Coordinates of C-alpha atoms in Angstrom, one line a residue:
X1 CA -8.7 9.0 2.3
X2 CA -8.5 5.3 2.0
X3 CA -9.2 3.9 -1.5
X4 CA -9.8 0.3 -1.9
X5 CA -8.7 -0.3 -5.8
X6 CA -7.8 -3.6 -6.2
X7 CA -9.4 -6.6 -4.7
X8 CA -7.3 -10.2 -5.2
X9 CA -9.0 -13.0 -6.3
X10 CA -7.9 -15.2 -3.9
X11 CA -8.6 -12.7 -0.7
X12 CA -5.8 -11.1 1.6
X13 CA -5.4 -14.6 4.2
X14 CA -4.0 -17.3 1.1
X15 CA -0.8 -14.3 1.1
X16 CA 0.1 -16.4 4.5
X17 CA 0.0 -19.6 2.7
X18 CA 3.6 -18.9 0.0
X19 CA 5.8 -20.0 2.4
X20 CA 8.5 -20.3 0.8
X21 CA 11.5 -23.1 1.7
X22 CA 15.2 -21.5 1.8
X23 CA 17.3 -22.7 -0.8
X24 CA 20.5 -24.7 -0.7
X25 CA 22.5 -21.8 -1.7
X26 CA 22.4 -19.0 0.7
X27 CA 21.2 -16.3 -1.5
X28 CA 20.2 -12.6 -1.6
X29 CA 16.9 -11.0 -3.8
X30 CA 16.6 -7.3 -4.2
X31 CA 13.9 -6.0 -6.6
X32 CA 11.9 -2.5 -7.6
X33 CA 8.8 -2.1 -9.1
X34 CA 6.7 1.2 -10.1
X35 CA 3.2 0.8 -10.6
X36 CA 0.4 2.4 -12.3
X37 CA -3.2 2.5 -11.3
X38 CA -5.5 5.0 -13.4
X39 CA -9.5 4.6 -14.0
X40 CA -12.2 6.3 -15.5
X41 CA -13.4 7.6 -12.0
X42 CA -11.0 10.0 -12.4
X43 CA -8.4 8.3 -10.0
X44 CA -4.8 8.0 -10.7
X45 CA -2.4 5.8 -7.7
X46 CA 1.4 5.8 -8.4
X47 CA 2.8 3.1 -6.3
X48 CA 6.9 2.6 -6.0
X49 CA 7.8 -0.8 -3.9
X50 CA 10.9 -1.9 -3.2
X51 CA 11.1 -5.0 -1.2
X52 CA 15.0 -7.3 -0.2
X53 CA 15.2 -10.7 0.9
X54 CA 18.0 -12.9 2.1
X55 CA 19.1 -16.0 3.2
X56 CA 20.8 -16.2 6.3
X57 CA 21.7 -19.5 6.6
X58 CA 20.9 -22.8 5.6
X59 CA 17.1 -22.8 6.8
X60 CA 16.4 -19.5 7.6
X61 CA 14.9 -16.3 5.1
X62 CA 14.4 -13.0 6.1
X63 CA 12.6 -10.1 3.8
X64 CA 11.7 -6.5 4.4
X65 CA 9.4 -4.4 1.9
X66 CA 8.5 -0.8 1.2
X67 CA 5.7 0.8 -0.7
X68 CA 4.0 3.7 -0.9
X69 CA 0.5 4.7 -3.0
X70 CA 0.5 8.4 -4.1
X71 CA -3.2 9.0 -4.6
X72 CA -5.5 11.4 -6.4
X73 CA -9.2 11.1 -6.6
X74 CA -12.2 12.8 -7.7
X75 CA -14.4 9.6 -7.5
X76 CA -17.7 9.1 -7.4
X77 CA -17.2 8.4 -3.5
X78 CA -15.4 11.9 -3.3
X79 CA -18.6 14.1 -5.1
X80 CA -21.0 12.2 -4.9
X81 CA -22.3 15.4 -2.4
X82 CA -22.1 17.7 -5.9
X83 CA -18.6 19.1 -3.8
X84 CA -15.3 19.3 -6.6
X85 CA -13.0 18.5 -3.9
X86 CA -9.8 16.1 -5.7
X87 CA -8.0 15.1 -2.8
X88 CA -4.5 13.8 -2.8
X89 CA -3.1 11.4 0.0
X90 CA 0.1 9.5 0.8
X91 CA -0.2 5.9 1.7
X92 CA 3.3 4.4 3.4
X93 CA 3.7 0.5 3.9
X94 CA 6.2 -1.0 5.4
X95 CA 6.8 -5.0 6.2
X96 CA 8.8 -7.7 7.6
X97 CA 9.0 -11.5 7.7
X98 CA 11.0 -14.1 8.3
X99 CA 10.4 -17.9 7.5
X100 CA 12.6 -20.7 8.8
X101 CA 12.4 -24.5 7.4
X102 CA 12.6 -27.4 9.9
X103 CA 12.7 -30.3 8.2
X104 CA 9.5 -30.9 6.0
X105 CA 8.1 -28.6 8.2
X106 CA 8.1 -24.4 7.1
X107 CA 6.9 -21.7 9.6
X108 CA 6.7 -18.0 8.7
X109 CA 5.7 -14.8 10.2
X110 CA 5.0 -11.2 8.8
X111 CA 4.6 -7.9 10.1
X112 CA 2.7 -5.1 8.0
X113 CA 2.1 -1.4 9.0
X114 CA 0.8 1.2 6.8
X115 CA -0.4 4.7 7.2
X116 CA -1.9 7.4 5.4
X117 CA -3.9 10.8 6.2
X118 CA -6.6 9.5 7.6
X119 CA -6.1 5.6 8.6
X120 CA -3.4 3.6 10.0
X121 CA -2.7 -0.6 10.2
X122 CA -0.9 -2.9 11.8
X123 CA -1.0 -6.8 10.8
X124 CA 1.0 -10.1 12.4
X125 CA 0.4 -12.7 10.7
X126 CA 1.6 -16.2 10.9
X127 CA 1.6 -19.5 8.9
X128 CA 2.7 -23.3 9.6
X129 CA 3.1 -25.9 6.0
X130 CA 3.9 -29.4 6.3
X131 CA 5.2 -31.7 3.5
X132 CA 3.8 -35.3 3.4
X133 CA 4.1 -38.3 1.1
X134 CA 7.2 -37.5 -0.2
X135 CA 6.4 -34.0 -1.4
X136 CA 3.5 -35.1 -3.3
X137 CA 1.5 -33.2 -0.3
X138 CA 1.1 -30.3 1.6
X139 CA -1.1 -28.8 4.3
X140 CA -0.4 -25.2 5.7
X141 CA -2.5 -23.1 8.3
X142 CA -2.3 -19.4 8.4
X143 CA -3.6 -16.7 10.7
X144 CA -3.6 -13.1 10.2
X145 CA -5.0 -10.2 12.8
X146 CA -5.4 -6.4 11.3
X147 CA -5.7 -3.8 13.9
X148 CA -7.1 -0.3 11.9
X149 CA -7.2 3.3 13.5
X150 CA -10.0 4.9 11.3
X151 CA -10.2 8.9 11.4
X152 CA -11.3 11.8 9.4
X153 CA -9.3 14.6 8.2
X154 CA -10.2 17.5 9.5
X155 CA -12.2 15.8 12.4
X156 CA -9.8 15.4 15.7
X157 CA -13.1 14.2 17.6
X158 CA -13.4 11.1 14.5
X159 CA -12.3 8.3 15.8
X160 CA -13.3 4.7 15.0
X161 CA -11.8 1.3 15.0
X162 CA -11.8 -1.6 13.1
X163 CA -10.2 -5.6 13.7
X164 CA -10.0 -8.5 11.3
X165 CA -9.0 -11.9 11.8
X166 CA -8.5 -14.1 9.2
X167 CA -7.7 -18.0 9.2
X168 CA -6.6 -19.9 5.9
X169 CA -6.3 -23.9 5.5
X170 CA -4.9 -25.2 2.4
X171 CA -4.2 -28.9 0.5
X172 CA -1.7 -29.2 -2.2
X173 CA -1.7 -31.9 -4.3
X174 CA 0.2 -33.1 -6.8
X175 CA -1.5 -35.9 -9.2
X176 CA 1.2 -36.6 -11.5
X177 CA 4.1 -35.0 -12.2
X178 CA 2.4 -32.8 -14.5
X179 CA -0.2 -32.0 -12.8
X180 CA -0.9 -29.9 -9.0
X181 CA -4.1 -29.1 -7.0
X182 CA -5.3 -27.3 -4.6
X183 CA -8.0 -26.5 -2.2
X184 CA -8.5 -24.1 0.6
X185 CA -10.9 -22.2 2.9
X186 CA -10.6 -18.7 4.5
X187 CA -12.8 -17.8 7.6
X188 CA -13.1 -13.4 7.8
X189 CA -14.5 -11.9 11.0
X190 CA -13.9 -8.2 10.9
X191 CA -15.7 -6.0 13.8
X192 CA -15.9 -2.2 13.9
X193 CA -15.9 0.6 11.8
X194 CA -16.8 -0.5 8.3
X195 CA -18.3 2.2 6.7
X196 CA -16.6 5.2 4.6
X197 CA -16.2 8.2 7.2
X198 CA -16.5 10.2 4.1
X199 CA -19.8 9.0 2.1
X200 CA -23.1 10.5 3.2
X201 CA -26.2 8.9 2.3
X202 CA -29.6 11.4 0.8
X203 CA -32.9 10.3 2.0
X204 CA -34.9 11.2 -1.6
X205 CA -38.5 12.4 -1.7
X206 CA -39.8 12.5 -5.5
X207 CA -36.5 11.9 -7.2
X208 CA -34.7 14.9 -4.7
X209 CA -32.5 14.5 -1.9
X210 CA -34.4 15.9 1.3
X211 CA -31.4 15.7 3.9
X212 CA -27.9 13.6 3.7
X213 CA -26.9 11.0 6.6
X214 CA -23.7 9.3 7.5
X215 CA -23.4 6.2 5.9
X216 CA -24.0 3.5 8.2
X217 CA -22.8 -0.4 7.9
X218 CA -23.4 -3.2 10.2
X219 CA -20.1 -3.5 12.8
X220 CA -19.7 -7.2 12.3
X221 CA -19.4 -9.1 9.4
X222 CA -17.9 -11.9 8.9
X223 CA -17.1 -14.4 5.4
X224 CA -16.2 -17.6 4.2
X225 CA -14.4 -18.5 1.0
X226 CA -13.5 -21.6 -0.8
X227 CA -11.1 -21.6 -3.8
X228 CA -10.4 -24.5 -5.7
X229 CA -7.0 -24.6 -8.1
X230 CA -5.2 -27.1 -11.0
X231 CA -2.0 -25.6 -12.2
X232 CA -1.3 -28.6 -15.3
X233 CA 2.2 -28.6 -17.0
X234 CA 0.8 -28.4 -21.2
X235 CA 3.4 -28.5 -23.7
X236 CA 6.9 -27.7 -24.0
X237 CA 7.7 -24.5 -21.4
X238 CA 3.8 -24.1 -21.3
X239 CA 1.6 -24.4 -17.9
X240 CA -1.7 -24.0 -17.2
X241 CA -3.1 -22.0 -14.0
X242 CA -6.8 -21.8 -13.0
X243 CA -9.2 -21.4 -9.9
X244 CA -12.6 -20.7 -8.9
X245 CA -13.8 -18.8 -6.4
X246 CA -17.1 -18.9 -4.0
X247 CA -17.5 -16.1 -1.7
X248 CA -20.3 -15.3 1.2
X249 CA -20.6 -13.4 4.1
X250 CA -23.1 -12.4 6.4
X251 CA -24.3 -8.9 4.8
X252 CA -26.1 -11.4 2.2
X253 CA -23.2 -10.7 -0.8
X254 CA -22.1 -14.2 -2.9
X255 CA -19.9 -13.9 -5.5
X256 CA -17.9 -16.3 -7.7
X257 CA -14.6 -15.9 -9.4
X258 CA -13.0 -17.7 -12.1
X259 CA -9.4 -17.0 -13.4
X260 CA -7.1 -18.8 -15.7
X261 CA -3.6 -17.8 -16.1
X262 CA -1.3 -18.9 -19.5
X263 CA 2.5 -19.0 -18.9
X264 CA 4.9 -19.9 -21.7
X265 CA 8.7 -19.5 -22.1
X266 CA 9.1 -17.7 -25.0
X267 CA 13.0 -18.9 -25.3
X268 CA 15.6 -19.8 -21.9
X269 CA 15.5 -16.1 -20.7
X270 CA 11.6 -14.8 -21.8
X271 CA 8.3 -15.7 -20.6
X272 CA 5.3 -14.6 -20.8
X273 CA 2.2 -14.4 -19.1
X274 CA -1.2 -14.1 -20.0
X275 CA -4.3 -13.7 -17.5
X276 CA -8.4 -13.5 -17.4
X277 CA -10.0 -12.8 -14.3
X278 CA -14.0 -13.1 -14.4
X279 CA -16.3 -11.8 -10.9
X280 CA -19.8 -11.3 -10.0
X281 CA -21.5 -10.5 -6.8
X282 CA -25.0 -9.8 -5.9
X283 CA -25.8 -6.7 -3.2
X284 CA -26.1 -6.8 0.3
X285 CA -29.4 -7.1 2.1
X286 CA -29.3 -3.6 3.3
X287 CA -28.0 -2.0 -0.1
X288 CA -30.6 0.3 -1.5
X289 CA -29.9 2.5 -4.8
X290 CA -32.4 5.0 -3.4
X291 CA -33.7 5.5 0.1
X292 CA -36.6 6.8 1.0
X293 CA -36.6 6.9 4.8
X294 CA -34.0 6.4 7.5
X295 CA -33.0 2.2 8.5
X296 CA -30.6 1.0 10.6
X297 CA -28.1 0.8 7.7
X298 CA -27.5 2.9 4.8
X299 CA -24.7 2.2 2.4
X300 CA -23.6 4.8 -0.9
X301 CA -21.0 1.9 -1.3
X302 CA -20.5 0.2 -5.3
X303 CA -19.2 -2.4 -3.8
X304 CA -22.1 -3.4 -1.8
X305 CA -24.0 -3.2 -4.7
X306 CA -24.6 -5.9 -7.4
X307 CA -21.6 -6.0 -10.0
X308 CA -19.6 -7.9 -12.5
X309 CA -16.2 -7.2 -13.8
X310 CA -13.3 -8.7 -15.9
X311 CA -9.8 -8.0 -15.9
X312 CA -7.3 -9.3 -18.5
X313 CA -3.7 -8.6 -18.8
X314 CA -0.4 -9.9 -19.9
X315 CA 3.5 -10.0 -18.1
X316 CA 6.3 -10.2 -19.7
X317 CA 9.4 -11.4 -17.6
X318 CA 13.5 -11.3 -19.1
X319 CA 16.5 -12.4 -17.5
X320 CA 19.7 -10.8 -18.0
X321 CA 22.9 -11.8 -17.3
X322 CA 21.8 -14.7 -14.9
X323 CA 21.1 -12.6 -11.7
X324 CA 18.8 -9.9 -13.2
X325 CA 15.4 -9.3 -14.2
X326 CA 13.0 -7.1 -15.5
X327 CA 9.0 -7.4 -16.2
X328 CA 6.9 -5.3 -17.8
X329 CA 3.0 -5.7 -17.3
X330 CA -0.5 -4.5 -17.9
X331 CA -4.4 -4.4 -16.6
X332 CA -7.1 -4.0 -18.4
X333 CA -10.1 -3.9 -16.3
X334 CA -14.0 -3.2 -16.7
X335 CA -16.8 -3.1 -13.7
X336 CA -20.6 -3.1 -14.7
X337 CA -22.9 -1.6 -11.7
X338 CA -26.4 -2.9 -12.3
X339 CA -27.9 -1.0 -9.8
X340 CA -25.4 1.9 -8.8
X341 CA -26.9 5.1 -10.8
X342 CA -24.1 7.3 -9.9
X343 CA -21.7 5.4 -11.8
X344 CA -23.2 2.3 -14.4
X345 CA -19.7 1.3 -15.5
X346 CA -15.9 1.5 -14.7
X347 CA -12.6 1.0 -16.6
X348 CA -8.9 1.1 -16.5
X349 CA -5.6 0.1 -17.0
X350 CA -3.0 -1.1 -14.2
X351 CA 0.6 -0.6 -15.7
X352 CA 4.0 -2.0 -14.0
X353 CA 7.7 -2.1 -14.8
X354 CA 10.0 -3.7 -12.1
X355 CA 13.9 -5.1 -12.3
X356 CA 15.7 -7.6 -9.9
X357 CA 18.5 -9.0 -8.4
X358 CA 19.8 -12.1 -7.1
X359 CA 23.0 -12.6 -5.7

């Protein structure tokens, strides 16, 4: 079953916008990371990533990634039918890109494909900066197309499908040399599938479920989201990072985000980082708590539901021996549903250790 854990603040389309310039020094980065996901919805993901990247040559970078998400869940999507089934699933990702500098120009593309019981994915995605004004500016353009197999175990006549396109524009700005901004916009337009193949929906007569129907969401949706950014330079080995947020889309949800990230070096090989994430969202127009008779679209989604949540969390990074690395980091993260009966609240903790290389 697919779970959607962890949403980023920024949305999945800025990813096409770090594209990173190759170094003078031909180089080669290797690193490993374990991760810990674990709520009080009685899910648990264990995801190991490994992910290489290396220069070869003056202008050109290639990487390759693996990671896979070892599942178990007896959420609230899972019973929400009064059924005790914990169901365990193996999601396998694997990636490639390669970016290539000409001039003050950077271009990079990406391949992603993932698969798991019940769902498969395949994303291209591509992205174009452009350094002006001596640096002091940069525009980048990214594009990203998802292709997704939907199925349901234990179904072979299930079979739906969903697309996304994605487009991203960004401005950098620096203001002084303490001081960077940014602003971007991210156009969504996802047609298909987009409801759980899992999640059935009871139409209730006097507080009682009377009969249970597929959930049902609209097939097109599509959203808009502008994020505005300073990173500021503060004291001594102390920086400043923070954005906001606004989100809409065409089911009727807005949302607003505001983080702020603290990094300090704690001494030449040690720094930390310190993070707050703050969201809210209204429902979508066709999210109902209860439903008394049949519409067009019926959702059993939290996430189309009005929410609120805050994550904060901390990183520690150490360098040993001038090429390696380790960090250790941690989540702490709580989600209020205003008008989701089957589950008012949510917490949990997001736990990872990782090392790295560079040669």
């Amino acid at each position: 079953m697919r779970l959607q854990l962890i949403a980023s603040a920024l949305g999945p389309a800025l990813a096409m916008l770090a594209v990173h310039a190759a170094p003078a020094r031909a180089q080669t980065e290797f690193v490993s990371k374990l991760q810990v996901y674990a709520d009080s919805d009685h899910t648990t993901v264990v995801s190991p990533l490994i992910n290489a990247q290396a220069d070869v040559g003056k202008d050109t970078n290639v990487s390759a990634g693996y990671v896979a998400d070892v599942i178990s869940s007896a959420s609230i999507d899972i019973v929400s039918q009064a059924s005790p089934t914990t169901i365990h699933d193996v999601r396998h990702q694997v990636s490639t890109a390669l970016t290539h500098k000409f001039g003050s120009l950077t271009a990079n593309a990406a391949y992603i494909y993932s698969t798991e019981n019940d769902y498969s994915s395949h994303v291209v995605s591509m992205g174009v900066s452009k350094d002006l004004a001596e640096k002091d500016t940069t525009l980048a353009l990214g594009y990203s197309l998802a292709m997704n197999d939907v199925g349901r175990h234990g179904d072979i006549n299930f079979h739906e499908s969903l697309t996304v396109n994605e487009l991203t524009l960004a401005w950098t700005q620096m203001i002084n040399p303490r001081t960077a901004t940014q602003l971007s916009y991210g156009l969504g337009i996802a047609s298909g599938y987009q409801a759980s193949a899992y999640r059935f929906v009871p139409v209730m007569s006097g507080g009682n479920p009377m009969y249970w129907v597929p959930e049902t969401d609209p097939d097109s949706r599509v959203r808009h989201a502008l994020v505005f950014g300073v990173n500021r330079y503060l004291f001594q080995h102390s920086a400043l990072q923070a954005d906001y947020r606004y989100y809409r889309d065409t089911w009727g949800i807005s949302s607003h985000t505001v983080r702020a990230t603290y990094i300090s070096d704690l001494s030449k090989r040690t720094q930390l980082r310190v993070r707050n994430r703050l969201y809210s969202q209204n429902g979508a127009t066709f999210y109902k708590s209860e439903y008394d008779a049949l519409q067009k679209y019926m959702a059993l989604d939290r996430e189309l539901s009005p929410l609120w949540s805050e994550t904060i969390g901390a990183k520690l990074t150490r360098k040993f021996a001038g090429y390696a690395e380790a960090e250790l980091k941690a989540d702490l993260f709580y989600y209020s549903y205003s008008d989701f009966p089957l589950l008012p609240s949510r917490t949990g903790v997001n736990i990872g250790v990782g090392v790295g290389m560079t040669y």
